[in-house]
mmCIF file of C-alpha atoms in Angstrom:
data_model
loop_
_atom_site.group_PDB
_atom_site.id
_atom_site.type_symbol
_atom_site.label_atom_id
_atom_site.label_comp_id
_atom_site.label_asym_id
_atom_site.label_seq_id
_atom_site.Cartn_x
_atom_site.Cartn_y
_atom_site.Cartn_z
ATOM 1 C CA MET A 1 0.254 0.281 -0.168
ATOM 2 C CA SER A 2 1.270 3.039 -0.856
ATOM 3 C CA ASP A 3 0.297 6.344 1.085
ATOM 4 C CA THR A 4 -0.194 9.942 -0.875
ATOM 5 C CA ILE A 5 1.734 13.236 0.661
ATOM 6 C CA THR A 6 -0.208 16.326 -0.442
ATOM 7 C CA GLU A 7 1.734 18.707 1.774
ATOM 8 C CA PRO A 8 4.644 18.675 3.453
ATOM 9 C CA GLN A 9 4.278 17.222 7.155
ATOM 10 C CA ASN A 10 7.172 19.016 9.068
ATOM 11 C CA GLY A 11 10.079 17.382 8.181
ATOM 12 C CA THR A 12 8.630 13.675 7.687
ATOM 13 C CA VAL A 13 9.123 12.153 4.146
ATOM 14 C CA ASP A 14 6.040 9.388 4.317
ATOM 15 C CA GLY A 15 4.379 10.418 7.834
ATOM 16 C CA ARG A 16 5.490 7.822 9.808
ATOM 17 C CA GLY A 17 9.382 9.177 10.619
ATOM 18 C CA ALA A 18 11.672 11.839 10.559
ATOM 19 C CA ALA A 19 13.428 12.371 7.007
ATOM 20 C CA PRO A 20 17.306 11.822 7.269
ATOM 21 C CA ALA A 21 19.552 14.669 8.301
ATOM 22 C CA GLY A 22 20.811 16.217 5.045
ATOM 23 C CA ILE A 23 18.958 14.432 2.726
ATOM 24 C CA LYS A 24 20.823 14.555 -1.017
ATOM 25 C CA PRO A 25 19.171 13.876 -4.216
ATOM 26 C CA LEU A 26 20.610 11.042 -6.437
ATOM 27 C CA PRO A 27 23.663 12.808 -8.698
ATOM 28 C CA VAL A 28 22.722 13.376 -12.158
ATOM 29 C CA TRP A 29 25.934 11.011 -13.172
ATOM 30 C CA PHE A 30 23.997 8.094 -11.807
ATOM 31 C CA PHE A 31 21.077 8.427 -14.171
ATOM 32 C CA THR A 32 23.396 8.240 -17.165
ATOM 33 C CA PHE A 33 23.643 4.794 -16.256
ATOM 34 C CA GLU A 34 19.883 4.591 -17.187
ATOM 35 C CA GLY A 35 20.258 6.959 -19.858
ATOM 36 C CA VAL A 36 22.754 4.739 -22.013
ATOM 37 C CA MET A 37 20.214 1.732 -21.060
ATOM 38 C CA GLY A 38 17.406 3.446 -22.327
ATOM 39 C CA ALA A 39 19.052 4.185 -25.871
ATOM 40 C CA ALA A 40 20.767 0.448 -25.963
ATOM 41 C CA PHE A 41 18.137 -0.524 -28.829
ATOM 42 C CA ASP A 42 20.075 2.520 -31.062
ATOM 43 C CA PHE A 43 23.712 1.038 -29.877
ATOM 44 C CA LEU A 44 22.881 -1.934 -30.733
ATOM 45 C CA LYS A 45 22.050 -1.229 -33.979
ATOM 46 C CA VAL A 46 25.390 0.869 -34.534
ATOM 47 C CA TRP A 47 27.576 -1.900 -32.771
ATOM 48 C CA ASP A 48 26.966 -5.177 -32.880
ATOM 49 C CA ARG A 49 28.959 -6.132 -29.860
ATOM 50 C CA ALA A 50 27.461 -3.194 -28.001
ATOM 51 C CA TRP A 51 25.907 -5.834 -25.523
ATOM 52 C CA MET A 52 28.966 -6.387 -23.923
ATOM 53 C CA VAL A 53 29.326 -2.900 -22.724
ATOM 54 C CA LEU A 54 25.285 -2.419 -21.915
ATOM 55 C CA LEU A 55 26.121 -5.501 -19.704
ATOM 56 C CA ALA A 56 29.562 -4.364 -17.870
ATOM 57 C CA LEU A 57 27.673 -0.664 -17.312
ATOM 58 C CA GLY A 58 24.625 -2.988 -16.282
ATOM 59 C CA LEU A 59 27.170 -4.507 -13.780
ATOM 60 C CA LEU A 60 28.885 -1.383 -12.875
ATOM 61 C CA ASN A 61 25.135 0.577 -12.033
ATOM 62 C CA PHE A 62 24.476 -2.314 -9.824
ATOM 63 C CA ALA A 63 27.748 -2.316 -8.085
ATOM 64 C CA VAL A 64 27.473 1.428 -7.350
ATOM 65 C CA GLY A 65 24.341 1.024 -6.049
ATOM 66 C CA LEU A 66 25.001 -1.162 -3.798
ATOM 67 C CA THR A 67 28.198 0.573 -2.334
ATOM 68 C CA VAL A 68 28.465 4.322 -3.526
ATOM 69 C CA MET A 69 24.781 5.181 -3.011
ATOM 70 C CA GLY A 70 23.870 3.119 -0.561
ATOM 71 C CA ARG A 71 23.316 5.294 1.963
ATOM 72 C CA ARG A 72 20.395 6.529 -0.416
ATOM 73 C CA LYS A 73 18.617 2.908 -1.231
ATOM 74 C CA LYS A 74 15.426 4.351 0.388
ATOM 75 C CA LEU A 75 15.401 7.138 -2.151
ATOM 76 C CA MET A 76 16.452 4.754 -4.930
ATOM 77 C CA LYS A 77 13.759 2.618 -4.033
ATOM 78 C CA ALA A 78 11.240 5.323 -3.462
ATOM 79 C CA MET A 79 11.249 6.728 -6.912
ATOM 80 C CA LEU A 80 11.796 3.012 -8.136
ATOM 81 C CA LYS A 81 8.187 2.430 -7.202
ATOM 82 C CA ASP A 82 7.048 5.861 -7.631
ATOM 83 C CA ARG A 83 4.029 6.010 -10.398
ATOM 84 C CA ARG A 84 5.345 9.133 -11.879
ATOM 85 C CA ALA A 85 8.652 7.343 -12.400
ATOM 86 C CA ARG A 86 6.738 4.284 -14.332
ATOM 87 C CA LYS A 87 4.587 6.933 -16.000
ATOM 88 C CA VAL A 88 8.411 8.378 -17.078
ATOM 89 C CA LEU A 89 9.119 5.004 -18.400
ATOM 90 C CA PHE A 90 5.739 4.248 -20.978
ATOM 91 C CA ALA A 91 6.368 7.984 -22.037
ATOM 92 C CA LEU A 92 9.998 7.076 -23.294
ATOM 93 C CA ILE A 93 8.355 3.497 -24.750
ATOM 94 C CA GLY A 94 5.834 5.527 -26.366
ATOM 95 C CA ALA A 95 8.120 8.475 -27.848
ATOM 96 C CA ARG A 96 10.199 5.664 -29.278
ATOM 97 C CA ILE A 97 7.128 4.049 -31.104
ATOM 98 C CA ALA A 98 5.676 7.061 -31.931
ATOM 99 C CA LEU A 99 8.704 8.894 -33.358
ATOM 100 C CA HIS A 100 9.057 5.184 -35.480
ATOM 101 C CA LEU A 101 5.408 6.074 -36.604
ATOM 102 C CA VAL A 102 6.032 9.803 -37.675
ATOM 103 C CA LEU A 103 9.388 8.698 -39.441
ATOM 104 C CA GLY A 104 7.508 5.636 -41.200
ATOM 105 C CA ALA A 105 4.777 8.051 -42.399
ATOM 106 C CA ALA A 106 7.270 10.685 -43.464
ATOM 107 C CA GLY A 107 8.630 7.703 -45.349
ATOM 108 C CA VAL A 108 12.218 7.614 -43.323
ATOM 109 C CA VAL A 109 13.603 4.722 -42.185
ATOM 110 C CA VAL A 110 16.079 4.772 -39.597
ATOM 111 C CA GLU A 111 18.748 2.023 -40.912
ATOM 112 C CA SER A 112 22.318 3.988 -40.943
ATOM 113 C CA ALA A 113 24.545 4.042 -37.977
ATOM 114 C CA ALA A 114 24.845 7.541 -37.600
ATOM 115 C CA ALA A 115 20.919 7.971 -38.036
ATOM 116 C CA HIS A 116 20.737 5.069 -34.678
ATOM 117 C CA LEU A 117 23.817 7.249 -33.076
ATOM 118 C CA VAL A 118 21.875 10.094 -33.233
ATOM 119 C CA LEU A 119 18.580 8.707 -32.055
ATOM 120 C CA GLY A 120 20.155 6.918 -29.057
ATOM 121 C CA LEU A 121 21.720 10.202 -27.876
ATOM 122 C CA VAL A 122 18.124 11.960 -28.084
ATOM 123 C CA MET A 123 16.890 8.715 -25.998
ATOM 124 C CA SER A 124 19.742 8.920 -23.701
ATOM 125 C CA ALA A 125 19.515 12.669 -23.023
ATOM 126 C CA ALA A 126 15.299 12.796 -23.065
ATOM 127 C CA THR A 127 16.075 9.337 -20.103
ATOM 128 C CA VAL A 128 18.506 11.576 -17.730
ATOM 129 C CA THR A 129 16.338 14.738 -17.874
ATOM 130 C CA LEU A 130 13.197 13.157 -17.210
ATOM 131 C CA ILE A 131 14.542 10.797 -14.216
ATOM 132 C CA TRP A 132 16.134 13.880 -12.949
ATOM 133 C CA PHE A 133 13.363 16.146 -13.350
ATOM 134 C CA ASP A 134 10.729 13.632 -11.790
ATOM 135 C CA GLN A 135 13.491 13.261 -8.669
ATOM 136 C CA ARG A 136 13.247 17.249 -8.410
ATOM 137 C CA ILE A 137 9.369 16.973 -8.523
ATOM 138 C CA ALA A 138 9.706 14.601 -5.476
ATOM 139 C CA PHE A 139 11.761 16.720 -3.291
ATOM 140 C CA ARG A 140 9.674 19.773 -4.080
ATOM 141 C CA THR A 141 6.521 17.631 -3.316
ATOM 142 C CA LEU A 142 7.750 16.317 -0.294
ATOM 143 C CA GLY A 143 8.834 19.627 1.024
ATOM 144 C CA LEU A 144 12.857 18.819 0.975
ATOM 145 C CA THR A 145 15.399 21.042 0.295
ATOM 146 C CA PRO A 146 17.936 19.340 -1.351
ATOM 147 C CA SER A 147 21.231 19.566 -0.007
ATOM 148 C CA GLY A 148 24.388 19.680 -2.186
ATOM 149 C CA THR A 149 24.727 20.297 -5.880
ATOM 150 C CA ALA A 150 23.334 18.113 -7.455
ATOM 151 C CA ALA A 151 19.918 19.333 -7.464
#
């Protein structure tokens, strides 16, 4: 069961306990892992062996998530369970499908490596931006002032 917060509750995150002192948002560089995974299809079209790099980045993301970001596990879990985060995921998938439909209707087929590379970079940038923005909205909704420079 998930709780809905409509206003800040005197320093509480979920209405049951106090927010950790000095809670910091996840840094933007952490979202680049997700950005690369959002562009994985195009990167695989550009380079056949990209799956090895994607697998290594996925393992690195897992390791960083467990070690460096260990103190922020609750924040990461909350973002993964958040409805808005799922909406971002489905919006990105929808954007990919819509883009291909529009390009197909215009008679443009994305087949060249350069086109896939550009499309992959655009999808990666969109993923990072949307996830970062989602985090920023979550902090504002909870009435938390992000400490640090990552916000």
